[in-house]
Amino acid sequence: MRQKVIAGNWKMNNDLNESVLLINEIKEKLVDRDNVKVIIAPPFTSLDRASQLISNSNISLSAQNMCYEDSGAFTGAVSASMLKSVGCEYVILGHSERRTLFGEDNSLINKKIKKAIVSNLIPIFCIGETLEERESGEMKNVIEKQVREGLEGISEHDLSNAILAYEPAWAIGTGKVATPEQAQEVHAFIRNLLKELYSEDLANKTVIQYGGSVKPENAAELIGQLDIDGALVGGACLKAESFAGIVNNA
Ligand code: PEP
């Protein structure tokens, strides 16, 4: 059985002091659940401190992005080994905000995923369509292209721990959540694609999270769908109560 994975993507929120407060509150409110993995993704500036604060808990640490190069003249960039050195186990790659606001395309994301894997960081690889793509009937083509190009040249063995996150861009930060049926349909499509590209075994064991306006009130129904293995949470992870509520309802 696949484990449920709930990850909180803090985005560009919380300075160091605010991060400390939020992590301490999350720790207080979380009920330990054997079958639910909890991950937080604070901004780069809070990762080191976050890692110390969660060291005696079941919470794991993720970064929100990373560079595909190891080191050198890449002003403003952060490498995989830097993330490892501050305790990250995961890295979110291909988030729709990185795609739309920072021009990241499938081939760049593919390089980052490869670098994360060789560096022993687990990628949380985000894919999802815009409203326009959904309404024009292009949704499945867009998602298939993101998966094929994002995973190009990556072996089944190397992909065995990776997490995928289906995040329809129209549901991110908008309060519009995909219905459980809409989300399940796409998750099943992605799982089938993994079966075609790799194997039934990989498809069956890969965690595919849903992301897009997940809250404590809608988490159980979404995560209760056959192919939905958890959530990547934005807005609702900035309050300890709602993040813990999602984990506790998962
Ligand atoms: C996200 O940014 O990954 C996300 C899902 O955001 P929200 O939960 O706010 O829609």
PDB file of C-alpha atoms and ligand atoms in Angstrom:
ATOM      1  CA  MET A   1       0.000   0.000   0.000  1.00  0.00           C
ATOM      2  CA  ARG A   2       1.272   3.468  -0.849  1.00  0.00           C
ATOM      3  CA  GLN A   3       1.955   5.822   2.030  1.00  0.00           C
ATOM      4  CA  LYS A   4       0.023   9.101   2.162  1.00  0.00           C
ATOM      5  CA  VAL A   5       2.344  12.080   1.856  1.00  0.00           C
ATOM      6  CA  ILE A   6       1.311  15.598   2.891  1.00  0.00           C
ATOM      7  CA  ALA A   7       3.743  18.364   1.996  1.00  0.00           C
ATOM      8  CA  GLY A   8       3.421  22.043   2.859  1.00  0.00           C
ATOM      9  CA  ASN A   9       4.880  24.441   0.298  1.00  0.00           C
ATOM     10  CA  TRP A  10       5.410  27.700   2.167  1.00  0.00           C
ATOM     11  CA  LYS A  11       6.397  29.589  -0.998  1.00  0.00           C
ATOM     12  CA  MET A  12       7.877  33.067  -0.312  1.00  0.00           C
ATOM     13  CA  ASN A  13       6.357  33.359   3.154  1.00  0.00           C
ATOM     14  CA  ASN A  14       7.802  33.514   6.681  1.00  0.00           C
ATOM     15  CA  ASP A  15      11.095  35.052   7.718  1.00  0.00           C
ATOM     16  CA  LEU A  16      13.294  33.159  10.168  1.00  0.00           C
ATOM     17  CA  ASN A  17      11.368  34.159  13.314  1.00  0.00           C
ATOM     18  CA  GLU A  18       7.998  33.443  11.738  1.00  0.00           C
ATOM     19  CA  SER A  19       9.289  30.083  10.509  1.00  0.00           C
ATOM     20  CA  VAL A  20      10.386  29.080  14.015  1.00  0.00           C
ATOM     21  CA  LEU A  21       6.968  29.990  15.406  1.00  0.00           C
ATOM     22  CA  LEU A  22       5.096  28.089  12.689  1.00  0.00           C
ATOM     23  CA  ILE A  23       7.204  24.944  13.024  1.00  0.00           C
ATOM     24  CA  ASN A  24       6.793  24.892  16.790  1.00  0.00           C
ATOM     25  CA  GLU A  25       3.030  25.273  16.414  1.00  0.00           C
ATOM     26  CA  ILE A  26       2.853  22.543  13.753  1.00  0.00           C
ATOM     27  CA  LYS A  27       4.774  20.196  16.051  1.00  0.00           C
ATOM     28  CA  GLU A  28       2.320  20.878  18.854  1.00  0.00           C
ATOM     29  CA  LYS A  29      -0.758  20.262  16.725  1.00  0.00           C
ATOM     30  CA  LEU A  30       0.304  17.242  14.675  1.00  0.00           C
ATOM     31  CA  VAL A  31      -0.888  13.879  15.770  1.00  0.00           C
ATOM     32  CA  ASP A  32       1.694  11.217  14.829  1.00  0.00           C
ATOM     33  CA  ARG A  33       0.279   8.989  12.132  1.00  0.00           C
ATOM     34  CA  ASP A  34       2.232   5.912  11.047  1.00  0.00           C
ATOM     35  CA  ASN A  35       0.774   5.858   7.563  1.00  0.00           C
ATOM     36  CA  VAL A  36       1.157   9.590   6.797  1.00  0.00           C
ATOM     37  CA  LYS A  37       4.460  11.224   5.907  1.00  0.00           C
ATOM     38  CA  VAL A  38       4.651  14.942   6.657  1.00  0.00           C
ATOM     39  CA  ILE A  39       6.996  17.284   4.794  1.00  0.00           C
ATOM     40  CA  ILE A  40       7.485  21.031   5.108  1.00  0.00           C
ATOM     41  CA  ALA A  41       9.113  23.226   2.468  1.00  0.00           C
ATOM     42  CA  PRO A  42      10.088  26.566   4.042  1.00  0.00           C
ATOM     43  CA  PRO A  43      12.043  29.201   2.095  1.00  0.00           C
ATOM     44  CA  PHE A  44      15.814  28.658   1.689  1.00  0.00           C
ATOM     45  CA  THR A  45      16.628  31.112   4.483  1.00  0.00           C
ATOM     46  CA  SER A  46      14.771  29.024   7.065  1.00  0.00           C
ATOM     47  CA  LEU A  47      15.898  25.542   6.035  1.00  0.00           C
ATOM     48  CA  ASP A  48      18.867  25.196   8.368  1.00  0.00           C
ATOM     49  CA  ARG A  49      16.909  26.271  11.444  1.00  0.00           C
ATOM     50  CA  ALA A  50      13.900  24.233  10.360  1.00  0.00           C
ATOM     51  CA  SER A  51      16.069  21.149  10.125  1.00  0.00           C
ATOM     52  CA  GLN A  52      17.214  21.606  13.736  1.00  0.00           C
ATOM     53  CA  LEU A  53      13.665  22.196  14.960  1.00  0.00           C
ATOM     54  CA  ILE A  54      12.219  19.087  13.319  1.00  0.00           C
ATOM     55  CA  SER A  55      15.119  16.796  14.193  1.00  0.00           C
ATOM     56  CA  ASN A  56      13.167  15.204  17.062  1.00  0.00           C
ATOM     57  CA  SER A  57       9.926  14.864  15.089  1.00  0.00           C
ATOM     58  CA  ASN A  58       8.437  12.875  12.212  1.00  0.00           C
ATOM     59  CA  ILE A  59       8.490  15.894   9.923  1.00  0.00           C
ATOM     60  CA  SER A  60      10.840  15.852   6.914  1.00  0.00           C
ATOM     61  CA  LEU A  61      12.355  18.793   5.113  1.00  0.00           C
ATOM     62  CA  SER A  62      12.036  19.884   1.495  1.00  0.00           C
ATOM     63  CA  ALA A  63      13.337  22.795  -0.525  1.00  0.00           C
ATOM     64  CA  GLN A  64      11.086  24.586  -2.996  1.00  0.00           C
ATOM     65  CA  ASN A  65      13.543  24.657  -5.881  1.00  0.00           C
ATOM     66  CA  MET A  66      17.167  24.027  -6.803  1.00  0.00           C
ATOM     67  CA  CYS A  67      19.731  24.533  -9.550  1.00  0.00           C
ATOM     68  CA  TYR A  68      20.790  21.708 -11.881  1.00  0.00           C
ATOM     69  CA  GLU A  69      24.463  22.681 -11.622  1.00  0.00           C
ATOM     70  CA  ASP A  70      26.817  21.662  -8.797  1.00  0.00           C
ATOM     71  CA  SER A  71      28.532  24.991  -8.151  1.00  0.00           C
ATOM     72  CA  GLY A  72      29.993  28.052  -9.856  1.00  0.00           C
ATOM     73  CA  ALA A  73      28.853  31.290 -11.417  1.00  0.00           C
ATOM     74  CA  PHE A  74      25.082  30.955 -11.037  1.00  0.00           C
ATOM     75  CA  THR A  75      24.169  34.039  -9.016  1.00  0.00           C
ATOM     76  CA  GLY A  76      21.228  33.493  -6.736  1.00  0.00           C
ATOM     77  CA  ALA A  77      21.094  29.747  -7.305  1.00  0.00           C
ATOM     78  CA  VAL A  78      21.237  26.979  -4.703  1.00  0.00           C
ATOM     79  CA  SER A  79      22.693  23.535  -5.412  1.00  0.00           C
ATOM     80  CA  ALA A  80      21.559  20.063  -4.396  1.00  0.00           C
ATOM     81  CA  SER A  81      24.565  19.556  -2.109  1.00  0.00           C
ATOM     82  CA  MET A  82      23.793  22.865  -0.357  1.00  0.00           C
ATOM     83  CA  LEU A  83      20.269  21.618   0.290  1.00  0.00           C
ATOM     84  CA  LYS A  84      21.574  18.300   1.570  1.00  0.00           C
ATOM     85  CA  SER A  85      23.986  20.128   3.877  1.00  0.00           C
ATOM     86  CA  VAL A  86      21.061  21.818   5.662  1.00  0.00           C
ATOM     87  CA  GLY A  87      19.075  18.618   6.058  1.00  0.00           C
ATOM     88  CA  CYS A  88      16.777  18.540   3.035  1.00  0.00           C
ATOM     89  CA  GLU A  89      15.553  15.137   1.917  1.00  0.00           C
ATOM     90  CA  TYR A  90      13.132  16.417  -0.743  1.00  0.00           C
ATOM     91  CA  VAL A  91      12.957  19.166  -3.342  1.00  0.00           C
ATOM     92  CA  ILE A  92       9.870  20.499  -5.133  1.00  0.00           C
ATOM     93  CA  LEU A  93      10.572  20.792  -8.876  1.00  0.00           C
ATOM     94  CA  GLY A  94       8.449  22.023 -11.750  1.00  0.00           C
ATOM     95  CA  HIS A  95       5.935  23.916  -9.620  1.00  0.00           C
ATOM     96  CA  SER A  96       3.525  25.855 -11.835  1.00  0.00           C
ATOM     97  CA  GLU A  97       4.757  29.156 -10.365  1.00  0.00           C
ATOM     98  CA  ARG A  98       8.314  28.259 -11.442  1.00  0.00           C
ATOM     99  CA  ARG A  99       6.972  27.351 -14.884  1.00  0.00           C
ATOM    100  CA  THR A 100       4.821  30.449 -15.414  1.00  0.00           C
ATOM    101  CA  LEU A 101       6.603  33.202 -13.430  1.00  0.00           C
ATOM    102  CA  PHE A 102      10.194  32.081 -13.992  1.00  0.00           C
ATOM    103  CA  GLY A 103       9.940  30.483 -17.433  1.00  0.00           C
ATOM    104  CA  GLU A 104      11.003  26.970 -16.413  1.00  0.00           C
ATOM    105  CA  ASP A 105      10.287  24.457 -19.160  1.00  0.00           C
ATOM    106  CA  ASN A 106      10.153  20.670 -19.242  1.00  0.00           C
ATOM    107  CA  SER A 107      13.762  20.299 -20.336  1.00  0.00           C
ATOM    108  CA  LEU A 108      15.112  22.501 -17.519  1.00  0.00           C
ATOM    109  CA  ILE A 109      12.934  20.651 -15.019  1.00  0.00           C
ATOM    110  CA  ASN A 110      14.261  17.341 -16.393  1.00  0.00           C
ATOM    111  CA  LYS A 111      17.843  18.471 -15.710  1.00  0.00           C
ATOM    112  CA  LYS A 112      16.891  19.433 -12.162  1.00  0.00           C
ATOM    113  CA  ILE A 113      15.138  16.117 -11.507  1.00  0.00           C
ATOM    114  CA  LYS A 114      18.206  14.225 -12.723  1.00  0.00           C
ATOM    115  CA  LYS A 115      20.484  16.298 -10.500  1.00  0.00           C
ATOM    116  CA  ALA A 116      18.221  15.804  -7.486  1.00  0.00           C
ATOM    117  CA  ILE A 117      18.230  12.026  -7.992  1.00  0.00           C
ATOM    118  CA  VAL A 118      22.012  11.666  -8.338  1.00  0.00           C
ATOM    119  CA  SER A 119      22.345  13.861  -5.243  1.00  0.00           C
ATOM    120  CA  ASN A 120      20.034  11.642  -3.188  1.00  0.00           C
ATOM    121  CA  LEU A 121      17.313  14.230  -2.918  1.00  0.00           C
ATOM    122  CA  ILE A 122      13.790  12.996  -3.575  1.00  0.00           C
ATOM    123  CA  PRO A 123      12.074  15.130  -6.211  1.00  0.00           C
ATOM    124  CA  ILE A 124       8.455  16.179  -5.782  1.00  0.00           C
ATOM    125  CA  PHE A 125       7.795  16.637  -9.491  1.00  0.00           C
ATOM    126  CA  CYS A 126       4.812  18.922 -10.182  1.00  0.00           C
ATOM    127  CA  ILE A 127       2.688  18.761 -13.298  1.00  0.00           C
ATOM    128  CA  GLY A 128      -0.664  20.233 -14.219  1.00  0.00           C
ATOM    129  CA  GLU A 129      -2.658  22.069 -16.845  1.00  0.00           C
ATOM    130  CA  THR A 130      -3.943  25.641 -17.047  1.00  0.00           C
ATOM    131  CA  LEU A 131      -7.673  26.385 -17.263  1.00  0.00           C
ATOM    132  CA  GLU A 132      -7.294  27.251 -20.933  1.00  0.00           C
ATOM    133  CA  GLU A 133      -5.631  23.902 -21.640  1.00  0.00           C
ATOM    134  CA  ARG A 134      -8.374  22.039 -19.763  1.00  0.00           C
ATOM    135  CA  GLU A 135     -11.177  23.907 -21.524  1.00  0.00           C
ATOM    136  CA  SER A 136      -9.661  23.450 -24.971  1.00  0.00           C
ATOM    137  CA  GLY A 137      -9.446  19.683 -24.452  1.00  0.00           C
ATOM    138  CA  GLU A 138      -5.634  19.739 -24.370  1.00  0.00           C
ATOM    139  CA  MET A 139      -5.290  18.710 -20.729  1.00  0.00           C
ATOM    140  CA  LYS A 140      -4.133  15.126 -21.220  1.00  0.00           C
ATOM    141  CA  ASN A 141      -1.703  16.065 -24.010  1.00  0.00           C
ATOM    142  CA  VAL A 142      -0.142  18.762 -21.813  1.00  0.00           C
ATOM    143  CA  ILE A 143       0.208  16.426 -18.851  1.00  0.00           C
ATOM    144  CA  GLU A 144       1.598  13.622 -20.973  1.00  0.00           C
ATOM    145  CA  LYS A 145       4.202  15.979 -22.457  1.00  0.00           C
ATOM    146  CA  GLN A 146       5.179  17.248 -18.997  1.00  0.00           C
ATOM    147  CA  VAL A 147       5.603  13.692 -17.711  1.00  0.00           C
ATOM    148  CA  ARG A 148       7.442  12.337 -20.780  1.00  0.00           C
ATOM    149  CA  GLU A 149       9.809  15.300 -21.119  1.00  0.00           C
ATOM    150  CA  GLY A 150      10.266  15.826 -17.384  1.00  0.00           C
ATOM    151  CA  LEU A 151      11.256  12.191 -16.906  1.00  0.00           C
ATOM    152  CA  GLU A 152      13.189  11.717 -20.139  1.00  0.00           C
ATOM    153  CA  GLY A 153      16.318   9.609 -19.703  1.00  0.00           C
ATOM    154  CA  ILE A 154      15.493   8.694 -16.105  1.00  0.00           C
ATOM    155  CA  SER A 155      15.545   4.973 -15.386  1.00  0.00           C
ATOM    156  CA  GLU A 156      12.933   3.052 -13.448  1.00  0.00           C
ATOM    157  CA  HIS A 157      15.482   2.413 -10.718  1.00  0.00           C
ATOM    158  CA  ASP A 158      16.303   6.103 -10.400  1.00  0.00           C
ATOM    159  CA  LEU A 159      12.652   7.052 -10.296  1.00  0.00           C
ATOM    160  CA  SER A 160      11.711   4.551  -7.637  1.00  0.00           C
ATOM    161  CA  ASN A 161      11.481   7.043  -4.754  1.00  0.00           C
ATOM    162  CA  ALA A 162      10.240  10.076  -6.668  1.00  0.00           C
ATOM    163  CA  ILE A 163       6.924  11.721  -5.849  1.00  0.00           C
ATOM    164  CA  LEU A 164       4.661  13.254  -8.486  1.00  0.00           C
ATOM    165  CA  ALA A 165       2.209  16.030  -7.693  1.00  0.00           C
ATOM    166  CA  TYR A 166      -0.755  16.772  -9.935  1.00  0.00           C
ATOM    167  CA  GLU A 167      -1.554  20.441  -9.485  1.00  0.00           C
ATOM    168  CA  PRO A 168      -4.026  21.964 -11.926  1.00  0.00           C
ATOM    169  CA  ALA A 169      -2.755  25.560 -12.228  1.00  0.00           C
ATOM    170  CA  TRP A 170      -6.341  26.882 -12.124  1.00  0.00           C
ATOM    171  CA  ALA A 171      -6.781  25.416  -8.626  1.00  0.00           C
ATOM    172  CA  ILE A 172      -3.566  26.789  -7.121  1.00  0.00           C
ATOM    173  CA  GLY A 173      -4.166  29.642  -4.712  1.00  0.00           C
ATOM    174  CA  THR A 174      -7.561  30.329  -6.272  1.00  0.00           C
ATOM    175  CA  GLY A 175      -9.849  28.586  -3.801  1.00  0.00           C
ATOM    176  CA  LYS A 176     -11.161  26.541  -6.762  1.00  0.00           C
ATOM    177  CA  VAL A 177     -10.498  22.948  -5.958  1.00  0.00           C
ATOM    178  CA  ALA A 178     -10.750  20.138  -8.497  1.00  0.00           C
ATOM    179  CA  THR A 179     -13.603  17.822  -7.621  1.00  0.00           C
ATOM    180  CA  PRO A 180     -12.439  14.448  -6.270  1.00  0.00           C
ATOM    181  CA  GLU A 181     -13.667  12.892  -9.550  1.00  0.00           C
ATOM    182  CA  GLN A 182     -11.760  15.394 -11.724  1.00  0.00           C
ATOM    183  CA  ALA A 183      -8.593  14.862  -9.706  1.00  0.00           C
ATOM    184  CA  GLN A 184      -8.964  11.060  -9.631  1.00  0.00           C
ATOM    185  CA  GLU A 185      -9.406  10.960 -13.418  1.00  0.00           C
ATOM    186  CA  VAL A 186      -6.090  12.753 -13.978  1.00  0.00           C
ATOM    187  CA  HIS A 187      -4.260  10.770 -11.286  1.00  0.00           C
ATOM    188  CA  ALA A 188      -5.363   7.525 -12.934  1.00  0.00           C
ATOM    189  CA  PHE A 189      -4.194   8.908 -16.287  1.00  0.00           C
ATOM    190  CA  ILE A 190      -0.761   9.766 -14.839  1.00  0.00           C
ATOM    191  CA  ARG A 191      -0.448   6.368 -13.170  1.00  0.00           C
ATOM    192  CA  ASN A 192      -1.302   4.684 -16.444  1.00  0.00           C
ATOM    193  CA  LEU A 193       1.331   6.763 -18.197  1.00  0.00           C
ATOM    194  CA  LEU A 194       3.928   5.598 -15.658  1.00  0.00           C
ATOM    195  CA  LYS A 195       2.880   2.040 -16.418  1.00  0.00           C
ATOM    196  CA  GLU A 196       3.361   2.640 -20.151  1.00  0.00           C
ATOM    197  CA  LEU A 197       6.690   4.415 -19.728  1.00  0.00           C
ATOM    198  CA  TYR A 198       8.079   2.124 -16.997  1.00  0.00           C
ATOM    199  CA  SER A 199       6.156  -0.759 -15.472  1.00  0.00           C
ATOM    200  CA  GLU A 200       3.059  -1.709 -13.546  1.00  0.00           C
ATOM    201  CA  ASP A 201       5.217  -2.121 -10.459  1.00  0.00           C
ATOM    202  CA  LEU A 202       6.566   1.442 -10.621  1.00  0.00           C
ATOM    203  CA  ALA A 203       3.125   2.837 -11.451  1.00  0.00           C
ATOM    204  CA  ASN A 204       1.615   1.053  -8.459  1.00  0.00           C
ATOM    205  CA  LYS A 205       4.205   2.201  -5.980  1.00  0.00           C
ATOM    206  CA  THR A 206       4.629   5.840  -7.051  1.00  0.00           C
ATOM    207  CA  VAL A 207       3.070   8.402  -4.739  1.00  0.00           C
ATOM    208  CA  ILE A 208       1.001  10.945  -6.693  1.00  0.00           C
ATOM    209  CA  GLN A 209      -0.126  13.907  -4.605  1.00  0.00           C
ATOM    210  CA  TYR A 210      -2.932  16.303  -5.467  1.00  0.00           C
ATOM    211  CA  GLY A 211      -2.368  20.046  -5.055  1.00  0.00           C
ATOM    212  CA  GLY A 212      -4.702  22.986  -5.483  1.00  0.00           C
ATOM    213  CA  SER A 213      -6.659  24.666  -2.698  1.00  0.00           C
ATOM    214  CA  VAL A 214      -6.535  21.652  -0.360  1.00  0.00           C
ATOM    215  CA  LYS A 215      -7.989  22.445   3.076  1.00  0.00           C
ATOM    216  CA  PRO A 216      -8.913  20.368   6.131  1.00  0.00           C
ATOM    217  CA  GLU A 217     -12.536  20.330   4.896  1.00  0.00           C
ATOM    218  CA  ASN A 218     -11.827  18.823   1.467  1.00  0.00           C
ATOM    219  CA  ALA A 219      -8.675  16.785   2.223  1.00  0.00           C
ATOM    220  CA  ALA A 220     -10.318  13.527   3.292  1.00  0.00           C
ATOM    221  CA  GLU A 221     -12.492  13.215   0.197  1.00  0.00           C
ATOM    222  CA  LEU A 222      -9.672  14.047  -2.207  1.00  0.00           C
ATOM    223  CA  ILE A 223      -7.113  11.830  -0.518  1.00  0.00           C
ATOM    224  CA  GLY A 224      -9.716   9.077  -0.226  1.00  0.00           C
ATOM    225  CA  GLN A 225      -9.666   8.627  -4.026  1.00  0.00           C
ATOM    226  CA  LEU A 226      -8.020   5.465  -5.297  1.00  0.00           C
ATOM    227  CA  ASP A 227      -5.059   7.126  -7.031  1.00  0.00           C
ATOM    228  CA  ILE A 228      -4.582  10.188  -4.808  1.00  0.00           C
ATOM    229  CA  ASP A 229      -1.813   9.567  -2.297  1.00  0.00           C
ATOM    230  CA  GLY A 230      -1.688  12.797  -0.368  1.00  0.00           C
ATOM    231  CA  ALA A 231      -1.522  16.509  -0.924  1.00  0.00           C
ATOM    232  CA  LEU A 232       0.860  19.301  -1.793  1.00  0.00           C
ATOM    233  CA  VAL A 233      -0.554  22.213   0.157  1.00  0.00           C
ATOM    234  CA  GLY A 234       0.073  25.927  -0.390  1.00  0.00           C
ATOM    235  CA  GLY A 235      -2.099  28.504   1.392  1.00  0.00           C
ATOM    236  CA  ALA A 236      -3.462  26.162   4.057  1.00  0.00           C
ATOM    237  CA  CYS A 237       0.012  25.113   5.232  1.00  0.00           C
ATOM    238  CA  LEU A 238       0.783  28.609   6.515  1.00  0.00           C
ATOM    239  CA  LYS A 239      -1.466  28.097   9.539  1.00  0.00           C
ATOM    240  CA  ALA A 240      -0.488  25.272  11.865  1.00  0.00           C
ATOM    241  CA  GLU A 241      -4.093  24.433  12.589  1.00  0.00           C
ATOM    242  CA  SER A 242      -5.129  23.967   8.973  1.00  0.00           C
ATOM    243  CA  PHE A 243      -1.931  22.119   7.994  1.00  0.00           C
ATOM    244  CA  ALA A 244      -2.296  19.772  10.965  1.00  0.00           C
ATOM    245  CA  GLY A 245      -5.997  19.440  10.133  1.00  0.00           C
ATOM    246  CA  ILE A 246      -5.141  18.219   6.636  1.00  0.00           C
ATOM    247  CA  VAL A 247      -2.602  15.720   7.983  1.00  0.00           C
ATOM    248  CA  ASN A 248      -4.983  14.493  10.635  1.00  0.00           C
ATOM    249  CA  ASN A 249      -7.820  14.105   8.069  1.00  0.00           C
ATOM    250  CA  ALA A 250      -5.668  12.370   5.462  1.00  0.00           C
TER     251      ALA A 250
HETATM  252  C1  PEP B   1       0.744  24.957  -4.322  1.00  0.00           C
HETATM  253  O1  PEP B   1       1.236  26.041  -4.500  1.00  0.00           O
HETATM  254  O2  PEP B   1       1.434  23.945  -4.492  1.00  0.00           O
HETATM  255  C2  PEP B   1      -0.652  24.892  -3.921  1.00  0.00           C
HETATM  256  C3  PEP B   1      -1.268  23.751  -4.060  1.00  0.00           C
HETATM  257  O3  PEP B   1      -1.222  26.038  -3.415  1.00  0.00           O
HETATM  258  P1  PEP B   1      -2.699  26.187  -2.764  1.00  0.00           P
HETATM  259  O4  PEP B   1      -2.880  25.045  -1.806  1.00  0.00           O
HETATM  260  O5  PEP B   1      -2.679  27.517  -2.087  1.00  0.00           O
HETATM  261  O6  PEP B   1      -3.664  26.126  -3.885  1.00  0.00           O
END
